[in-house]
Amino acid sequence: MQQLGVDYTELAGLGIGTALEYLYDATPPPPVSRSAPLASIATSAPAGDGVDHISRLPDEVLKNVVSRLPAKDAALTATLAARWRGLWRRAPLAVVDAHILPDGMAAVRMAPGGDDPSSMLVAAAASRVLAAHPGPFRCAHLTMSHMASRQAEAARWLKLLADKGVQELAFINRPWPLDLPLPAEFFGCAASLTRLHLGVWRFPSTASLPRSARFVHLKELVLSLIVMGDRDLQFLIDRSPVLEILTIISSQIPVRLRLISHTLRCVQLGICALADLAVVDAPRLERLLMLMIMNPNKCSRIKIGHAPNLRMLGYWQPADHELEIGNTVIKVGTRVSPSTIARNVKILALEVQFEVCNDVKKLPCFLKCFPNVETLHIYSQNVEKSTGKLNLKFWQEAGHIECVQSHMRKFVFEEFRGKSSELSLLKFIAETAQVLEKMVVVVTCESFSSADDVKANLKPLTSAKWANEGSDFSWADPFDLMAADAEHRGGAIVLHHSSCTP
């Protein structure tokens, strides 16, 4: 883009800006907070008998206290009394660079240009703390510095953290360039890390690492805006024998995953280009979550092999994700058999283009593969060009769908636009789901002129013969959604069983 003369920094307000918001939101919270700094605690403490009882506590107790303070406040404990003077150096320290900015200076995480005063001050303070403390570091969050301006310093930080046994590390490059090489010193931290979040780096090659290199204690791994090869990603997974949570956000190249892990419980992909994902052997995997997945090859193959504890799956895109269960690719007309069924999935989420016939025709086949689903989320994708509509008769002729008829208790339909193909599914669910307790329809505001317009579009549901005769059709304000979704997701109509709380 630079060669073409395009100002790439403008992307910070577009797709890259969105990716960076997800990146920072996904950063595991540090174990310390500045919401109750040491100074305010001291000034608000009640008057006592004048005796320093706290300083009489054993060293191990006092070190525990100090280790729960932000680094800046931990260092200040040395001024309390002679008894405290060396304690902060012997306590496991939590270094969060956002906490060590000078008072009154705002932290800037997403600065698309080069270095700036806040980044320089943060880097200088982080260098002093990392050098002064002998370790161990229970946590290090270095997320505020423009690493491209201080690559040698970043390598030195990683070397210090490795030597001093860092346990939790968030190491994020302030963006630009997006493919800055991650210093190879990072691998020195492998032996001590329990949680890791890497953001906006080009991951170094693992080809030259010894076979003994392992992240023996790593339980949570977050990779955000990372450029890395398939072999290197697989290396991280295969060499993390206790890994439980894997999150990939905005991978800069298409993701290919082959999961063989007896410890993984949750895999999350967000704003990623997904090529292939194979759950080969993951006996403890409970959640496979995908949000805003792009498809560079038009159709991604997702294979579910041995995953007996998989409970939650979505958002699946029937048009763009090819589903393979066992050794069978699920297509229109695929006959259900024991080898094509994922019985343990209880929560399923799908993204469907209701104005594209071939997309909707896959839905019954998908649903038949998950017979025990109790909560179904359907997100209606908008399309520019319709290829036809399927009516209620299509659903009635689709054959027995066990999860709908016998197990589904909650159904959520998002982005309802009033299309007849959308309404056909809603009516089918209402007339077929025998144990349904709640139906939630989230409408798009721009598709309706008023609350009465919404009611008119959904009127067929009021006259439907509900399979669960105890159901009660009630209206919430269709332009008033709960909590943070109110502004951008439209309105919600809630249909609930009479024995449930609305």
Short mmCIF file of C-alpha atoms in Angstrom, two decimals, residues 31-433:
data_model
loop_
_atom_site.label_atom_id
_atom_site.label_comp_id
_atom_site.label_asym_id
_atom_site.label_seq_id
_atom_site.Cartn_x
_atom_site.Cartn_y
_atom_site.Cartn_z
CA PRO A 31 -4.18 -9.68 38.33
CA VAL A 32 -3.68 -6.18 39.74
CA SER A 33 -5.68 -2.96 39.41
CA ARG A 34 -5.07 0.73 40.02
CA SER A 35 -8.67 1.32 41.07
CA ALA A 36 -7.55 1.41 44.73
CA PRO A 37 -4.00 2.82 44.72
CA LEU A 38 -1.84 2.56 47.80
CA ALA A 39 -2.02 6.28 48.59
CA SER A 40 -5.81 6.39 48.78
CA ILE A 41 -5.86 3.28 50.98
CA ALA A 42 -3.40 4.83 53.40
CA THR A 43 -5.27 8.13 53.69
CA SER A 44 -8.66 6.48 54.13
CA ALA A 45 -7.56 3.97 56.77
CA PRO A 46 -9.24 4.47 60.20
CA ALA A 47 -7.18 5.73 63.09
CA GLY A 48 -5.79 2.94 65.31
CA ASP A 49 -3.65 2.63 68.39
CA GLY A 50 -0.56 3.96 66.67
CA VAL A 51 1.16 0.57 66.55
CA ASP A 52 2.31 -0.78 63.17
CA HIS A 53 0.70 -4.21 63.42
CA ILE A 54 1.00 -4.92 59.69
CA SER A 55 4.79 -4.69 59.71
CA ARG A 56 4.89 -7.37 62.38
CA LEU A 57 3.43 -9.93 59.96
CA PRO A 58 5.74 -12.63 58.55
CA ASP A 59 7.70 -11.85 55.38
CA GLU A 60 5.71 -14.33 53.29
CA VAL A 61 2.45 -12.58 54.17
CA LEU A 62 3.86 -9.14 53.42
CA LYS A 63 5.32 -10.30 50.10
CA ASN A 64 1.90 -11.66 49.20
CA VAL A 65 0.41 -8.23 49.90
CA VAL A 66 3.05 -6.45 47.82
CA SER A 67 2.67 -8.86 44.90
CA ARG A 68 -1.01 -7.88 44.61
CA LEU A 69 -0.17 -4.20 44.05
CA PRO A 70 0.60 -2.47 40.76
CA ALA A 71 4.37 -2.24 40.25
CA LYS A 72 4.44 1.48 40.97
CA ASP A 73 2.66 1.06 44.31
CA ALA A 74 4.70 -2.05 45.14
CA ALA A 75 7.89 -0.01 44.85
CA LEU A 76 6.40 2.73 47.03
CA THR A 77 5.99 0.29 49.93
CA ALA A 78 9.75 0.64 50.46
CA THR A 79 9.04 4.11 51.91
CA LEU A 80 6.59 2.85 54.56
CA ALA A 81 9.17 1.67 57.07
CA ALA A 82 12.56 -0.03 57.28
CA ARG A 83 10.76 -3.36 57.63
CA TRP A 84 9.31 -2.94 54.10
CA ARG A 85 12.41 -1.61 52.38
CA GLY A 86 13.49 -4.74 50.51
CA LEU A 87 10.20 -6.61 50.38
CA TRP A 88 9.07 -5.41 46.94
CA ARG A 89 12.24 -6.83 45.37
CA ARG A 90 11.52 -10.25 46.86
CA ALA A 91 7.80 -10.35 45.98
CA PRO A 92 6.52 -11.75 42.64
CA LEU A 93 5.76 -8.53 40.77
CA ALA A 94 2.99 -7.62 38.30
CA VAL A 95 4.20 -5.12 35.70
CA VAL A 96 1.45 -3.46 33.66
CA ASP A 97 2.92 -0.66 31.58
CA ALA A 98 -0.38 1.25 31.51
CA HIS A 99 -0.07 1.53 35.32
CA ILE A 100 3.35 3.16 35.27
CA LEU A 101 2.56 6.20 33.14
CA PRO A 102 3.13 9.52 34.91
CA ASP A 103 0.01 10.85 36.59
CA GLY A 104 -2.17 12.87 34.25
CA MET A 105 -0.83 11.32 31.04
CA ALA A 106 -3.35 9.38 29.00
CA ALA A 107 -2.44 5.98 27.64
CA VAL A 108 -2.65 5.62 23.86
CA ARG A 109 -2.79 2.05 22.62
CA MET A 110 -3.68 2.45 18.97
CA ALA A 111 -1.39 5.07 17.52
CA PRO A 112 -1.03 4.37 13.79
CA GLY A 113 2.04 6.53 13.36
CA GLY A 114 5.43 6.25 15.01
CA ASP A 115 6.61 6.91 18.54
CA ASP A 116 4.98 9.49 20.82
CA PRO A 117 5.66 10.87 24.33
CA SER A 118 3.45 8.39 26.17
CA SER A 119 5.04 5.43 24.38
CA MET A 120 8.55 6.68 25.15
CA LEU A 121 7.80 7.28 28.84
CA VAL A 122 6.13 3.88 29.21
CA ALA A 123 9.09 2.13 27.59
CA ALA A 124 11.61 3.91 29.80
CA ALA A 125 9.66 3.08 32.97
CA ALA A 126 9.19 -0.57 31.91
CA SER A 127 12.93 -0.90 31.29
CA ARG A 128 13.74 0.40 34.77
CA VAL A 129 11.28 -1.91 36.53
CA LEU A 130 12.29 -5.02 34.59
CA ALA A 131 15.96 -4.37 35.26
CA ALA A 132 15.57 -3.43 38.93
CA HIS A 133 13.46 -6.35 40.08
CA PRO A 134 15.19 -9.76 40.39
CA GLY A 135 11.99 -11.68 39.69
CA PRO A 136 9.91 -13.69 39.44
CA PHE A 137 7.29 -11.70 37.54
CA ARG A 138 3.81 -13.08 38.12
CA CYS A 139 2.53 -10.93 35.26
CA ALA A 140 3.88 -8.57 32.59
CA HIS A 141 1.57 -6.58 30.31
CA LEU A 142 3.67 -4.64 27.79
CA THR A 143 1.05 -3.29 25.40
CA MET A 144 1.61 0.46 25.19
CA SER A 145 4.94 0.80 23.33
CA HIS A 146 5.68 1.34 19.66
CA MET A 147 8.03 -1.65 19.42
CA ALA A 148 9.30 -0.80 15.93
CA SER A 149 11.07 2.21 17.44
CA ARG A 150 12.88 0.08 20.02
CA GLN A 151 13.39 -3.42 18.68
CA ALA A 152 16.61 -4.00 20.64
CA GLU A 153 14.86 -2.89 23.82
CA ALA A 154 11.94 -5.25 23.16
CA ALA A 155 14.38 -8.14 22.77
CA ARG A 156 16.06 -7.17 26.03
CA TRP A 157 12.69 -7.10 27.83
CA LEU A 158 11.93 -10.63 26.68
CA LYS A 159 15.38 -11.81 27.77
CA LEU A 160 14.85 -10.30 31.25
CA LEU A 161 11.38 -11.79 31.54
CA ALA A 162 12.67 -15.21 30.51
CA ASP A 163 15.53 -15.07 33.00
CA LYS A 164 13.17 -13.96 35.78
CA GLY A 165 10.41 -16.49 35.18
CA VAL A 166 7.44 -14.50 33.85
CA GLN A 167 4.17 -16.41 34.31
CA GLU A 168 1.57 -14.28 32.48
CA LEU A 169 2.64 -12.23 29.47
CA ALA A 170 0.75 -9.85 27.18
CA PHE A 171 3.24 -8.58 24.60
CA ILE A 172 1.53 -6.35 22.04
CA ASN A 173 3.16 -4.08 19.49
CA ARG A 174 1.54 -0.70 19.03
CA PRO A 175 0.45 -1.07 15.38
CA TRP A 176 2.45 -0.21 12.32
CA PRO A 177 4.06 -2.06 10.94
CA LEU A 178 1.68 -5.00 11.30
CA ASP A 179 4.38 -7.56 10.53
CA LEU A 180 7.17 -6.49 12.88
CA PRO A 181 9.30 -9.60 13.66
CA LEU A 182 8.81 -10.92 17.19
CA PRO A 183 12.26 -11.22 18.82
CA ALA A 184 13.44 -14.82 19.06
CA GLU A 185 14.18 -14.18 22.75
CA PHE A 186 10.47 -14.83 23.25
CA PHE A 187 11.11 -18.58 23.22
CA GLY A 188 13.16 -18.23 26.39
CA CYS A 189 9.89 -17.58 28.26
CA ALA A 190 8.42 -20.96 27.25
CA ALA A 191 9.35 -22.79 30.43
CA SER A 192 7.49 -20.46 32.83
CA LEU A 193 4.47 -19.07 30.93
CA THR A 194 0.93 -19.97 32.04
CA ARG A 195 -0.97 -17.32 30.00
CA LEU A 196 0.19 -15.64 26.80
CA HIS A 197 -1.22 -12.95 24.52
CA LEU A 198 0.82 -11.93 21.50
CA GLY A 199 -0.46 -9.08 19.33
CA VAL A 200 0.61 -7.47 16.03
CA TRP A 201 3.79 -9.44 15.32
CA ARG A 202 5.33 -11.68 12.70
CA PHE A 203 5.94 -14.91 14.57
CA PRO A 204 9.50 -16.27 14.26
CA SER A 205 10.16 -19.59 12.60
CA THR A 206 10.17 -22.62 14.88
CA ALA A 207 12.09 -24.81 12.41
CA SER A 208 15.41 -24.47 14.23
CA LEU A 209 14.03 -25.03 17.74
CA PRO A 210 15.03 -28.26 19.47
CA ARG A 211 12.42 -31.01 19.81
CA SER A 212 12.57 -30.53 23.58
CA ALA A 213 11.24 -26.95 23.34
CA ARG A 214 7.87 -26.93 25.10
CA PHE A 215 5.45 -24.52 26.77
CA VAL A 216 5.03 -26.90 29.66
CA HIS A 217 2.74 -24.72 31.84
CA LEU A 218 0.82 -22.73 29.20
CA LYS A 219 -2.96 -22.94 29.75
CA GLU A 220 -4.25 -19.96 27.76
CA LEU A 221 -2.98 -18.68 24.40
CA VAL A 222 -4.28 -15.62 22.53
CA LEU A 223 -2.87 -14.69 19.11
CA SER A 224 -4.06 -11.35 17.69
CA LEU A 225 -3.13 -9.91 14.29
CA ILE A 226 -0.26 -12.38 14.05
CA VAL A 227 1.53 -13.38 10.86
CA MET A 228 2.65 -16.97 11.26
CA GLY A 229 3.05 -20.11 9.19
CA ASP A 230 0.89 -23.21 9.56
CA ARG A 231 3.82 -25.20 10.94
CA ASP A 232 4.56 -22.57 13.58
CA LEU A 233 0.95 -22.40 14.75
CA GLN A 234 0.82 -26.19 14.94
CA PHE A 235 4.11 -26.13 16.87
CA LEU A 236 2.60 -23.89 19.56
CA ILE A 237 -0.41 -26.17 19.97
CA ASP A 238 1.50 -29.45 19.87
CA ARG A 239 4.16 -28.22 22.32
CA SER A 240 1.66 -26.94 24.90
CA PRO A 241 0.69 -30.12 26.78
CA VAL A 242 -1.69 -28.42 29.26
CA LEU A 243 -3.28 -25.82 26.92
CA GLU A 244 -6.99 -25.29 27.67
CA ILE A 245 -7.99 -22.10 25.80
CA LEU A 246 -6.89 -21.08 22.30
CA THR A 247 -8.03 -17.76 20.81
CA ILE A 248 -7.05 -16.43 17.38
CA ILE A 249 -8.17 -12.94 16.39
CA SER A 250 -7.62 -11.36 12.98
CA SER A 251 -4.93 -13.70 11.76
CA GLN A 252 -3.16 -11.98 8.89
CA ILE A 253 -3.03 -15.20 6.87
CA PRO A 254 -5.65 -17.96 6.46
CA VAL A 255 -5.80 -20.21 9.51
CA ARG A 256 -5.27 -23.95 9.22
CA LEU A 257 -5.75 -25.90 12.43
CA ARG A 258 -5.38 -29.58 13.22
CA LEU A 259 -6.41 -30.18 16.80
CA ILE A 260 -4.97 -33.14 18.64
CA SER A 261 -5.09 -32.26 22.32
CA HIS A 262 -6.28 -34.00 25.46
CA THR A 263 -6.46 -30.69 27.37
CA LEU A 264 -8.07 -28.12 25.03
CA ARG A 265 -11.50 -27.03 26.28
CA CYS A 266 -12.22 -23.92 24.20
CA VAL A 267 -11.18 -22.77 20.71
CA GLN A 268 -12.22 -19.29 19.55
CA LEU A 269 -11.67 -17.72 16.12
CA GLY A 270 -12.67 -14.12 15.41
CA ILE A 271 -12.41 -11.96 12.26
CA CYS A 272 -10.20 -14.63 10.70
CA ALA A 273 -9.68 -16.04 7.25
CA LEU A 274 -10.25 -19.75 7.83
CA ALA A 275 -8.90 -22.34 5.41
CA ASP A 276 -9.35 -25.63 7.24
CA LEU A 277 -10.09 -26.77 10.76
CA ALA A 278 -9.94 -30.42 11.79
CA VAL A 279 -10.87 -31.51 15.29
CA VAL A 280 -9.03 -34.81 15.09
CA ASP A 281 -8.83 -35.87 18.73
CA ALA A 282 -9.95 -33.40 21.40
CA PRO A 283 -11.76 -35.37 24.12
CA ARG A 284 -12.13 -32.37 26.48
CA LEU A 285 -13.15 -29.75 23.87
CA GLU A 286 -16.39 -28.07 24.99
CA ARG A 287 -16.62 -24.93 22.84
CA LEU A 288 -15.77 -24.21 19.22
CA LEU A 289 -16.67 -20.58 18.57
CA MET A 290 -16.27 -18.67 15.30
CA LEU A 291 -17.20 -15.02 14.78
CA MET A 292 -16.99 -12.99 11.56
CA ILE A 293 -15.10 -15.71 9.70
CA MET A 294 -13.97 -14.96 6.16
CA ASN A 295 -13.39 -17.59 3.50
CA PRO A 296 -10.42 -17.04 1.18
CA ASN A 297 -11.08 -20.25 -0.75
CA LYS A 298 -14.86 -19.66 -0.92
CA CYS A 299 -15.52 -22.77 1.18
CA SER A 300 -13.70 -23.80 4.34
CA ARG A 301 -13.79 -27.39 5.50
CA ILE A 302 -14.45 -27.96 9.16
CA LYS A 303 -14.16 -31.54 10.29
CA ILE A 304 -15.41 -32.85 13.63
CA GLY A 305 -13.73 -36.08 14.58
CA HIS A 306 -13.34 -37.24 18.17
CA ALA A 307 -14.87 -34.50 20.34
CA PRO A 308 -17.26 -36.30 22.72
CA ASN A 309 -17.66 -33.29 25.06
CA LEU A 310 -18.36 -30.62 22.43
CA ARG A 311 -21.31 -28.65 23.83
CA MET A 312 -21.26 -25.33 21.98
CA LEU A 313 -20.69 -24.72 18.26
CA GLY A 314 -21.08 -21.59 16.13
CA TYR A 315 -21.40 -19.30 14.28
CA TRP A 316 -21.50 -21.78 11.41
CA GLN A 317 -22.04 -20.58 7.84
CA PRO A 318 -23.65 -23.33 5.74
CA ALA A 319 -22.89 -21.42 2.54
CA ASP A 320 -19.17 -21.05 3.24
CA HIS A 321 -18.26 -23.81 5.72
CA GLU A 322 -18.24 -27.41 4.55
CA LEU A 323 -19.12 -29.64 7.49
CA GLU A 324 -17.56 -33.07 7.79
CA ILE A 325 -18.53 -35.35 10.66
CA GLY A 326 -16.56 -38.56 10.91
CA ASN A 327 -15.70 -39.19 7.27
CA THR A 328 -18.93 -37.85 5.76
CA VAL A 329 -19.32 -34.41 4.20
CA ILE A 330 -22.79 -33.08 5.04
CA LYS A 331 -24.61 -31.95 1.91
CA VAL A 332 -28.20 -31.45 0.79
CA GLY A 333 -29.80 -34.87 0.90
CA THR A 334 -27.18 -36.52 3.14
CA ARG A 335 -28.87 -39.32 5.10
CA VAL A 336 -28.35 -39.15 8.84
CA SER A 337 -26.55 -42.11 10.40
CA PRO A 338 -24.80 -42.73 13.72
CA SER A 339 -21.49 -41.69 12.12
CA THR A 340 -22.85 -38.26 11.05
CA ILE A 341 -24.32 -37.22 14.39
CA ALA A 342 -22.79 -34.96 17.07
CA ARG A 343 -25.03 -35.86 19.98
CA ASN A 344 -23.41 -33.76 22.70
CA VAL A 345 -23.87 -30.32 21.11
CA LYS A 346 -26.45 -28.40 23.18
CA ILE A 347 -25.97 -24.87 21.80
CA LEU A 348 -25.71 -24.30 18.05
CA ALA A 349 -25.39 -21.00 16.17
CA LEU A 350 -25.73 -20.60 12.40
CA GLU A 351 -25.43 -17.71 9.94
CA VAL A 352 -27.89 -18.14 7.06
CA GLN A 353 -28.64 -16.23 3.85
CA PHE A 354 -32.40 -16.68 3.68
CA GLU A 355 -32.62 -15.15 0.22
CA VAL A 356 -30.25 -17.79 -1.20
CA CYS A 357 -32.08 -21.08 -1.80
CA ASN A 358 -29.03 -23.34 -1.75
CA ASP A 359 -28.02 -21.91 1.60
CA VAL A 360 -31.40 -22.55 3.21
CA LYS A 361 -31.65 -26.04 1.71
CA LYS A 362 -28.60 -27.09 3.74
CA LEU A 363 -30.22 -26.11 7.02
CA PRO A 364 -32.34 -29.23 7.61
CA CYS A 365 -29.32 -31.45 6.92
CA PHE A 366 -27.21 -29.48 9.38
CA LEU A 367 -29.86 -29.55 12.09
CA LYS A 368 -30.37 -33.30 11.73
CA CYS A 369 -26.68 -33.78 12.61
CA PHE A 370 -27.21 -32.18 16.02
CA PRO A 371 -30.27 -33.98 17.44
CA ASN A 372 -29.90 -32.85 21.06
CA VAL A 373 -29.57 -29.08 20.56
CA GLU A 374 -31.50 -27.20 23.25
CA THR A 375 -30.64 -23.62 22.22
CA LEU A 376 -30.50 -22.60 18.56
CA HIS A 377 -29.28 -19.19 17.35
CA ILE A 378 -29.94 -18.20 13.75
CA TYR A 379 -28.32 -15.03 12.39
CA SER A 380 -29.91 -13.85 9.15
CA GLN A 381 -27.28 -12.52 6.74
CA ASN A 382 -28.23 -9.77 4.33
CA VAL A 383 -27.69 -10.44 0.62
CA GLU A 384 -27.57 -8.07 -2.31
CA LYS A 385 -29.25 -10.40 -4.79
CA SER A 386 -31.97 -12.94 -4.05
CA THR A 387 -31.85 -16.36 -5.74
CA GLY A 388 -35.31 -17.42 -4.61
CA LYS A 389 -37.36 -18.01 -1.50
CA LEU A 390 -38.40 -21.19 0.29
CA ASN A 391 -41.79 -21.28 1.96
CA LEU A 392 -43.28 -23.20 4.88
CA LYS A 393 -43.98 -26.19 2.65
CA PHE A 394 -40.23 -26.70 2.18
CA TRP A 395 -39.76 -27.06 5.93
CA GLN A 396 -42.77 -29.33 6.31
CA GLU A 397 -41.35 -31.65 3.65
CA ALA A 398 -37.82 -31.63 5.11
CA GLY A 399 -38.55 -34.66 7.25
CA HIS A 400 -38.16 -35.23 10.97
CA ILE A 401 -35.70 -32.83 12.65
CA GLU A 402 -35.26 -34.27 16.12
CA CYS A 403 -33.64 -31.29 17.86
CA VAL A 404 -36.48 -28.97 16.76
CA GLN A 405 -39.29 -31.34 17.59
CA SER A 406 -38.07 -32.88 20.84
CA HIS A 407 -35.24 -30.94 22.48
CA MET A 408 -35.14 -27.24 21.56
CA ARG A 409 -36.20 -25.04 24.49
CA LYS A 410 -34.88 -21.68 23.28
CA PHE A 411 -34.75 -20.23 19.77
CA VAL A 412 -33.11 -16.89 18.94
CA PHE A 413 -33.50 -15.32 15.49
CA GLU A 414 -31.24 -12.30 14.91
CA GLU A 415 -31.47 -9.62 12.22
CA PHE A 416 -35.09 -10.30 11.22
CA ARG A 417 -35.91 -8.20 8.14
CA GLY A 418 -39.46 -9.31 7.52
CA LYS A 419 -38.63 -11.60 4.59
CA SER A 420 -41.14 -14.35 3.87
CA SER A 421 -38.36 -16.98 3.90
CA GLU A 422 -37.40 -15.88 7.41
CA LEU A 423 -40.99 -16.00 8.59
CA SER A 424 -41.39 -19.52 7.15
CA LEU A 425 -38.71 -20.84 9.49
CA LEU A 426 -40.19 -18.99 12.49
CA LYS A 427 -43.63 -20.47 11.80
CA PHE A 428 -42.16 -23.94 11.30
CA ILE A 429 -40.36 -23.72 14.67
CA ALA A 430 -43.54 -22.50 16.38
CA GLU A 431 -45.69 -25.29 14.96
CA THR A 432 -43.12 -28.09 15.39
CA ALA A 433 -41.07 -27.47 18.55
#
